[in-house]
PDB file of C-alpha atoms in Angstrom:
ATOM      1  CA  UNK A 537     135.358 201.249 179.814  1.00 59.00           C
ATOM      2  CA  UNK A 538     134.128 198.567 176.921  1.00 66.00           C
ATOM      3  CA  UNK A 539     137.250 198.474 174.201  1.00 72.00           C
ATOM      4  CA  UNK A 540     136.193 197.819 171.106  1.00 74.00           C
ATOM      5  CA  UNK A 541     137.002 195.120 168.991  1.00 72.00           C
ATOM      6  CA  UNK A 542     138.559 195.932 166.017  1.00 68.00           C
ATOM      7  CA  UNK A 543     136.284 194.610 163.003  1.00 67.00           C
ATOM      8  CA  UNK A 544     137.139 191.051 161.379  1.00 67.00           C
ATOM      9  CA  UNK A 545     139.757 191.534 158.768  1.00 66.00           C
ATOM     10  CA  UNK A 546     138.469 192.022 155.237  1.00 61.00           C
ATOM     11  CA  UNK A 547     140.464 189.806 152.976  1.00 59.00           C
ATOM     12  CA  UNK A 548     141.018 191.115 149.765  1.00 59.00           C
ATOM     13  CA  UNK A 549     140.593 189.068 146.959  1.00 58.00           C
ATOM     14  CA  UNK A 550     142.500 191.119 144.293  1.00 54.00           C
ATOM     15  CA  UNK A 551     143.824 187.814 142.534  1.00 54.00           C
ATOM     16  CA  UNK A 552     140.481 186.212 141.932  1.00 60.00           C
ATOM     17  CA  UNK A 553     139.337 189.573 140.598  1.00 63.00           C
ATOM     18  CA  UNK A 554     139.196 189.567 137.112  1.00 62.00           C
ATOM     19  CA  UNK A 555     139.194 193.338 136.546  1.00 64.00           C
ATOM     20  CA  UNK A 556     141.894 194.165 139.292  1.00 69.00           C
ATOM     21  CA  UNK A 557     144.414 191.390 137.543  1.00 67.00           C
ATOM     22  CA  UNK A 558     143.635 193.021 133.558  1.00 66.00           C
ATOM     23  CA  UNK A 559     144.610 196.217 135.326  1.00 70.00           C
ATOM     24  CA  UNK A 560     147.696 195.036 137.137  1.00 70.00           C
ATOM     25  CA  UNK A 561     149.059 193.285 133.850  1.00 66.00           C
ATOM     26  CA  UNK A 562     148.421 196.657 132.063  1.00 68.00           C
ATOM     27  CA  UNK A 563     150.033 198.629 134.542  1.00 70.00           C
ATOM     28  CA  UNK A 564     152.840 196.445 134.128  1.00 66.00           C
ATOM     29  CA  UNK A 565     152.718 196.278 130.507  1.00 64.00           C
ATOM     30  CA  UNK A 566     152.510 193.016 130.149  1.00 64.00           C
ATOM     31  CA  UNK A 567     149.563 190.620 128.566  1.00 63.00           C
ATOM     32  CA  UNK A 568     149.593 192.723 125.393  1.00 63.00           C
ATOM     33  CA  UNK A 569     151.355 192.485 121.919  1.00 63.00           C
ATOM     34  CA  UNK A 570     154.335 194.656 121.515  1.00 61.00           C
ATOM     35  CA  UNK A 571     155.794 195.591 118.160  1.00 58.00           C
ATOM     36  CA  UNK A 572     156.910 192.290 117.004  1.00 58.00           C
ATOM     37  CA  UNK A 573     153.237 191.196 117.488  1.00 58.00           C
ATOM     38  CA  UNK A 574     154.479 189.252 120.609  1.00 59.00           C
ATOM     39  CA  UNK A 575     152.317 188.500 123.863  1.00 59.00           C
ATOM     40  CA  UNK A 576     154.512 188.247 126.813  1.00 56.00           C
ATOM     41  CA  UNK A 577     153.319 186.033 129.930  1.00 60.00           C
ATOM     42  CA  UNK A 578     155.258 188.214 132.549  1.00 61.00           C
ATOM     43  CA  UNK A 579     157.622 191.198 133.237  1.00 60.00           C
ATOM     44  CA  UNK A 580     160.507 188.641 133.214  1.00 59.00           C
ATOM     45  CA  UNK A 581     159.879 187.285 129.524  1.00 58.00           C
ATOM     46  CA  UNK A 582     159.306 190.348 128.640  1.00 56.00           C
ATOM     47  CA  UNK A 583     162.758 192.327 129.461  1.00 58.00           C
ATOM     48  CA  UNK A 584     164.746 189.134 128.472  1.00 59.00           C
ATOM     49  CA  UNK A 585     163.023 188.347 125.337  1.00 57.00           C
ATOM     50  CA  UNK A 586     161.901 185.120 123.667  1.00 54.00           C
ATOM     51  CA  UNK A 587     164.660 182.992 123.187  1.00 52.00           C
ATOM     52  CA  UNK A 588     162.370 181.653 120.024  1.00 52.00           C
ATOM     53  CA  UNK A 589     162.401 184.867 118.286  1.00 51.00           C
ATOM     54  CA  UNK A 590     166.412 184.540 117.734  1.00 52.00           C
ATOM     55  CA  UNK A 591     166.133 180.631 116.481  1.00 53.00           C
ATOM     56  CA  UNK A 592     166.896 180.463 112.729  1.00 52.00           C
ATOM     57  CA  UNK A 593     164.379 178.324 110.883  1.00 73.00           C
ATOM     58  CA  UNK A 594     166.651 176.852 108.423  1.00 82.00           C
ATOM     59  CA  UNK A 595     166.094 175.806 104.938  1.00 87.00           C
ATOM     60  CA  UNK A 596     165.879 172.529 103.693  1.00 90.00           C
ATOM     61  CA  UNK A 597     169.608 171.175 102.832  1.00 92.00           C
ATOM     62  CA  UNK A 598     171.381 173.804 104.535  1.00 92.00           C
ATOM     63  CA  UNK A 599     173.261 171.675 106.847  1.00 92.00           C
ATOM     64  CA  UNK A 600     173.947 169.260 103.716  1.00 94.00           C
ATOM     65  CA  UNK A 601     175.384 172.547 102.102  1.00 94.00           C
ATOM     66  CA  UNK A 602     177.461 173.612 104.720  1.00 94.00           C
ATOM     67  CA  UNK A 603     178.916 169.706 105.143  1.00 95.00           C
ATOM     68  CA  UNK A 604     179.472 169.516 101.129  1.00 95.00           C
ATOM     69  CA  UNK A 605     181.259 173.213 101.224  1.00 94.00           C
ATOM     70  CA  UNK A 606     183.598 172.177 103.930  1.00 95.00           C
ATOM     71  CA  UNK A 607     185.070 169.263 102.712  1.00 95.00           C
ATOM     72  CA  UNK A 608     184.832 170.558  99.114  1.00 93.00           C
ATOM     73  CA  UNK A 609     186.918 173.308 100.717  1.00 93.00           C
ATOM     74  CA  UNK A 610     189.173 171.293 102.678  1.00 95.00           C
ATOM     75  CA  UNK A 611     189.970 168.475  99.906  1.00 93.00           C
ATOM     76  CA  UNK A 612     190.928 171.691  97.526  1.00 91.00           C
ATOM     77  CA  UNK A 613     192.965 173.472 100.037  1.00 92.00           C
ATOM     78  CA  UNK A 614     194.779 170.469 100.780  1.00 93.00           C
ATOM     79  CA  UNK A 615     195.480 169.425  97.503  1.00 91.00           C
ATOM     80  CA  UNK A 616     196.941 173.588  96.752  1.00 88.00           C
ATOM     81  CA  UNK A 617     199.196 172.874  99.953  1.00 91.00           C
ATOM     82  CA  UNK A 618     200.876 169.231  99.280  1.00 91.00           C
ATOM     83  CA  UNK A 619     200.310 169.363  94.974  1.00 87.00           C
ATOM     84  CA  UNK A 620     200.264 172.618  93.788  1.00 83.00           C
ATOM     85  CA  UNK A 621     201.780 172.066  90.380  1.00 82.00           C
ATOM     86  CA  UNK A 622     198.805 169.090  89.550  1.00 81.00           C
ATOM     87  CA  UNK A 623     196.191 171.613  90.698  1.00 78.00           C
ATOM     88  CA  UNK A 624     197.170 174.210  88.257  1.00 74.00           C
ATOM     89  CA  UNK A 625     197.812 171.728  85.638  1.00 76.00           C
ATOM     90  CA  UNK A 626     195.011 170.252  86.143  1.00 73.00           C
ATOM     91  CA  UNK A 627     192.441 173.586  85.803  1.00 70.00           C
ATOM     92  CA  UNK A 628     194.621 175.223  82.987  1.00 66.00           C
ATOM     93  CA  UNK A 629     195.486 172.147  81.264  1.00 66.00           C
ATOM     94  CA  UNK A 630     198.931 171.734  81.270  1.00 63.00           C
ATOM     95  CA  UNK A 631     199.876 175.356  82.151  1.00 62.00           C
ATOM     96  CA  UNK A 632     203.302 175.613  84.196  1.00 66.00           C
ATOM     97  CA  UNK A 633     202.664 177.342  87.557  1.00 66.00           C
ATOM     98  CA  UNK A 634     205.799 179.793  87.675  1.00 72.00           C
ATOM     99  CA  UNK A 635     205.892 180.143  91.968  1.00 76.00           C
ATOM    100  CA  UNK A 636     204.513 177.411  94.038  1.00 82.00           C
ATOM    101  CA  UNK A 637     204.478 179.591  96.836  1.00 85.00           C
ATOM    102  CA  UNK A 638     201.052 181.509  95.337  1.00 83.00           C
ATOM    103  CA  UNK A 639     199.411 177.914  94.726  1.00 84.00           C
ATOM    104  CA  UNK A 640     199.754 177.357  98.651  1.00 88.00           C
ATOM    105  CA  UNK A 641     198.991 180.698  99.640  1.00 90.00           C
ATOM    106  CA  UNK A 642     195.533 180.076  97.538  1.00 89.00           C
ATOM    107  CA  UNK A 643     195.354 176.878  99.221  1.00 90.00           C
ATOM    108  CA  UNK A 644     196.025 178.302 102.867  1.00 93.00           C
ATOM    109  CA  UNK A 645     193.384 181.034 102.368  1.00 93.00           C
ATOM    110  CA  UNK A 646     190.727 177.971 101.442  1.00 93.00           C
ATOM    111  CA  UNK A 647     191.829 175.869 104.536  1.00 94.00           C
ATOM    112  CA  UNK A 648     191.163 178.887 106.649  1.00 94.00           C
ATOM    113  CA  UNK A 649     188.311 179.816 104.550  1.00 94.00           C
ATOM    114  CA  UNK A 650     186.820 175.639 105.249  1.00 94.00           C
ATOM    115  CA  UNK A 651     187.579 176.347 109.116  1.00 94.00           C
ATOM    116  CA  UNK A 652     185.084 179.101 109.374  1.00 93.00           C
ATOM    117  CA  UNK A 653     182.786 176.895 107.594  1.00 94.00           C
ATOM    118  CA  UNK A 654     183.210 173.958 109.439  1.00 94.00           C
ATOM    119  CA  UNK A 655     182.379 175.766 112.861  1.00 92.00           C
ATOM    120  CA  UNK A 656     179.587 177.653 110.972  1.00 91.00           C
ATOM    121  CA  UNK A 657     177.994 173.951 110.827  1.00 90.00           C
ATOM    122  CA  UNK A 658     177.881 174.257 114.787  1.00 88.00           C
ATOM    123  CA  UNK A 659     176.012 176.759 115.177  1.00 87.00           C
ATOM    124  CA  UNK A 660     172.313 178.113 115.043  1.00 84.00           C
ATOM    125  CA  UNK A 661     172.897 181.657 115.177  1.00 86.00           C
ATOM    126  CA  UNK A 662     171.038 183.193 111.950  1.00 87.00           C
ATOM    127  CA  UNK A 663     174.458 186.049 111.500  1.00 89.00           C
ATOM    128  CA  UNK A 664     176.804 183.581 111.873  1.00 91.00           C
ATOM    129  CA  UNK A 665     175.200 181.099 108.994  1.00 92.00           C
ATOM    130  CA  UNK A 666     174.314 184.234 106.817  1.00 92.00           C
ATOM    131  CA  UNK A 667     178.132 185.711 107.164  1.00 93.00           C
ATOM    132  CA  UNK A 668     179.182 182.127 106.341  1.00 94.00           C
ATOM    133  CA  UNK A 669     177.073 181.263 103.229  1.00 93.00           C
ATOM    134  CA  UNK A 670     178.249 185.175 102.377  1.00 94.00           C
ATOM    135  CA  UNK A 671     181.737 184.449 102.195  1.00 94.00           C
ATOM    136  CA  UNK A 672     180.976 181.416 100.337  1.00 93.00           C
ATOM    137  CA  UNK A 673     179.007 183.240  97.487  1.00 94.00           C
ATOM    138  CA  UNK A 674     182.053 185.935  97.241  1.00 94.00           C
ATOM    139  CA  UNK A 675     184.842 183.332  97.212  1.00 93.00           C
ATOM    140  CA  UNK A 676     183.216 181.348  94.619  1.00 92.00           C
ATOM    141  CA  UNK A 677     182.167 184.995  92.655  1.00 94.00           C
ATOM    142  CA  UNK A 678     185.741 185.910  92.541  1.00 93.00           C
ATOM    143  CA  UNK A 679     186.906 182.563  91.589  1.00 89.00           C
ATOM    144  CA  UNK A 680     184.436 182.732  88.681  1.00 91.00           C
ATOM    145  CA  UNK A 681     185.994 186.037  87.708  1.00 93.00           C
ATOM    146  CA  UNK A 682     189.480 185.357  87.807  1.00 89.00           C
ATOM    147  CA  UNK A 683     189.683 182.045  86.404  1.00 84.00           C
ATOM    148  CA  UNK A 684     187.156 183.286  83.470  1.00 88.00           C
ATOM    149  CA  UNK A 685     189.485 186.462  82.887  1.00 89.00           C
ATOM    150  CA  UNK A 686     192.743 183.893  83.253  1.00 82.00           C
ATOM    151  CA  UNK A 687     191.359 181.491  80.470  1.00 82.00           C
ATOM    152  CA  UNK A 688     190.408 184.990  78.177  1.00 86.00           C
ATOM    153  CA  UNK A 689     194.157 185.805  78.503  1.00 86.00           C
ATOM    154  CA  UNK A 690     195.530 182.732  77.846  1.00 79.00           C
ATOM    155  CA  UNK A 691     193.451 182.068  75.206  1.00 80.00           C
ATOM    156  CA  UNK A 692     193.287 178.348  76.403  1.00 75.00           C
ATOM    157  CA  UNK A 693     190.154 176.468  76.915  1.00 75.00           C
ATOM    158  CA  UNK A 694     189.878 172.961  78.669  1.00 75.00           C
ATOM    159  CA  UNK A 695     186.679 170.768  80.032  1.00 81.00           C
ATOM    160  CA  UNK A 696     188.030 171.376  83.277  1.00 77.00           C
ATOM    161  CA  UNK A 697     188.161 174.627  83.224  1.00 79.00           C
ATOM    162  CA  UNK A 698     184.806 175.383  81.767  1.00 84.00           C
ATOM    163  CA  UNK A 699     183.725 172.558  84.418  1.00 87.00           C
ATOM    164  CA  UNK A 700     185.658 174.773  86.950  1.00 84.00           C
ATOM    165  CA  UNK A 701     183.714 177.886  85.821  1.00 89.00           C
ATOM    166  CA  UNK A 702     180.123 176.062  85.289  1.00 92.00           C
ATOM    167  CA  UNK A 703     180.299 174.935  88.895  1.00 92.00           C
ATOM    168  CA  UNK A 704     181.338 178.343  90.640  1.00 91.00           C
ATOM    169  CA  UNK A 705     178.069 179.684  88.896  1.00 94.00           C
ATOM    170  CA  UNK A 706     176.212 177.059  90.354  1.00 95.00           C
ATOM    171  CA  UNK A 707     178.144 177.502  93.926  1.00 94.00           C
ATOM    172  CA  UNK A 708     177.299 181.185  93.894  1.00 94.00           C
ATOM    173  CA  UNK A 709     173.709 180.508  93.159  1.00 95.00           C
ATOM    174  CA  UNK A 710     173.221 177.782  95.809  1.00 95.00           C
ATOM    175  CA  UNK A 711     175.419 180.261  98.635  1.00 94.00           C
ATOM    176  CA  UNK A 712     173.084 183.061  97.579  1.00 93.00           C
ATOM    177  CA  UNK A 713     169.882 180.939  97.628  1.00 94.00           C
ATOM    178  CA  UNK A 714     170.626 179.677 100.776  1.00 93.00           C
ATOM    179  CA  UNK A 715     172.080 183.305 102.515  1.00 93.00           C
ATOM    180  CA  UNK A 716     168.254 184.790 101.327  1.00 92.00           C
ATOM    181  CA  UNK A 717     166.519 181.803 102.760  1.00 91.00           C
ATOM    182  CA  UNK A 718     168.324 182.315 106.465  1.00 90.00           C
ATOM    183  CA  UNK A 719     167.847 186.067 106.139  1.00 83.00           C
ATOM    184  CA  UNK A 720     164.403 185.946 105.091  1.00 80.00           C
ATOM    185  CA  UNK A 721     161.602 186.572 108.161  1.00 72.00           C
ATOM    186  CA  UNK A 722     159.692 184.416 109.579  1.00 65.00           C
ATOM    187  CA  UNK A 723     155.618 184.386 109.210  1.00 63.00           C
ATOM    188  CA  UNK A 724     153.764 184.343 112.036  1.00 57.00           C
ATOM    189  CA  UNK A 725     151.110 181.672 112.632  1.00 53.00           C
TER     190      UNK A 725
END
């Protein structure tokens, strides 16, 4: 009895084959834009994400910002903590401070306050920069408040304060300029 030979194997070239691979990658769901208007390469890329998506593009003189805010920060709270009777005499011009203790409280709260910023200036992460530049706009908001309301009361004006008060309005505009610039989203090319 003659066996047969089995027939020569048939290789299949599913790779080289155009249509087969469009197929596979749709099957997979891969190859086409998802809702962020994204193409992913492969399955992989796909589930993990672009690691691009997540990097901030940041604004011209933020880093400058965050430099300037922490040491304007830390020279302030440093000067509440070792002279806190020159600081207040020297914003309400010649006012007597009646606790020192509330002086260095203010100027603990800025040293913790110029901490955060300080490691903010680390970082690339988009929340971390926007919660940053956030507390920076309220802080200086407040501060604008306060020492406005203080100088109504006392019925006291001085060039330092109305330099102090001129400045927060500019601080609160830069923080908030800044804060919309991270936040804002990126166009795509």
């Amino acid at each position: 009895m003659a066996t047969k030979s089995p027939p020569p194997l048939m290789k299949k070239h599913s790779q080289t084959d155009l249509v087969s691979r469009l197929k596979t990658r749709k099957i997979l769901g891969v190859g086409g834009e998802d809702d962020d208007g994204e193409v992913h390469r492969s399955k992989i890329s796909q589930v993990l994400g672009n690691e691009i998506k997540f990097a901030v593009r940041e604004p011209l003189g933020l880093r400058l910002w965050q430099f300037l805010s922490a040491v304007m920060f830390t020279g302030i709270a440093v000067m509440a903590l070792t002279f806190p009777d020159q600081l207040y005499e020297a914003v309400f011009d010649g006012g007597t401070v009646s606790s020192k203790t509330s002086t260095r409280l203010y100027g603990g709260a800025l040293f913790s306050i110029s901490l955060i910023i300080w490691n903010s200036m680390y970082t690339s992460e988009k929340v971390i920069i926007r919660w940053t530049l956030l507390t920076e706009a309220c802080y200086f908001s407040i501060q604008l408040i306060v020492t406005t309301v203080t100088l109504i009361e006392n019925g006291t004006s001085s060039i330092a304060a109305a330099v102090l008060v001129c400045s927060c309005l500019l601080f609160v505009l830069v923080s908030a300029y800044f804060y919309y610039q991270v936040g804002r989203r990126q166009k795509k090319l």
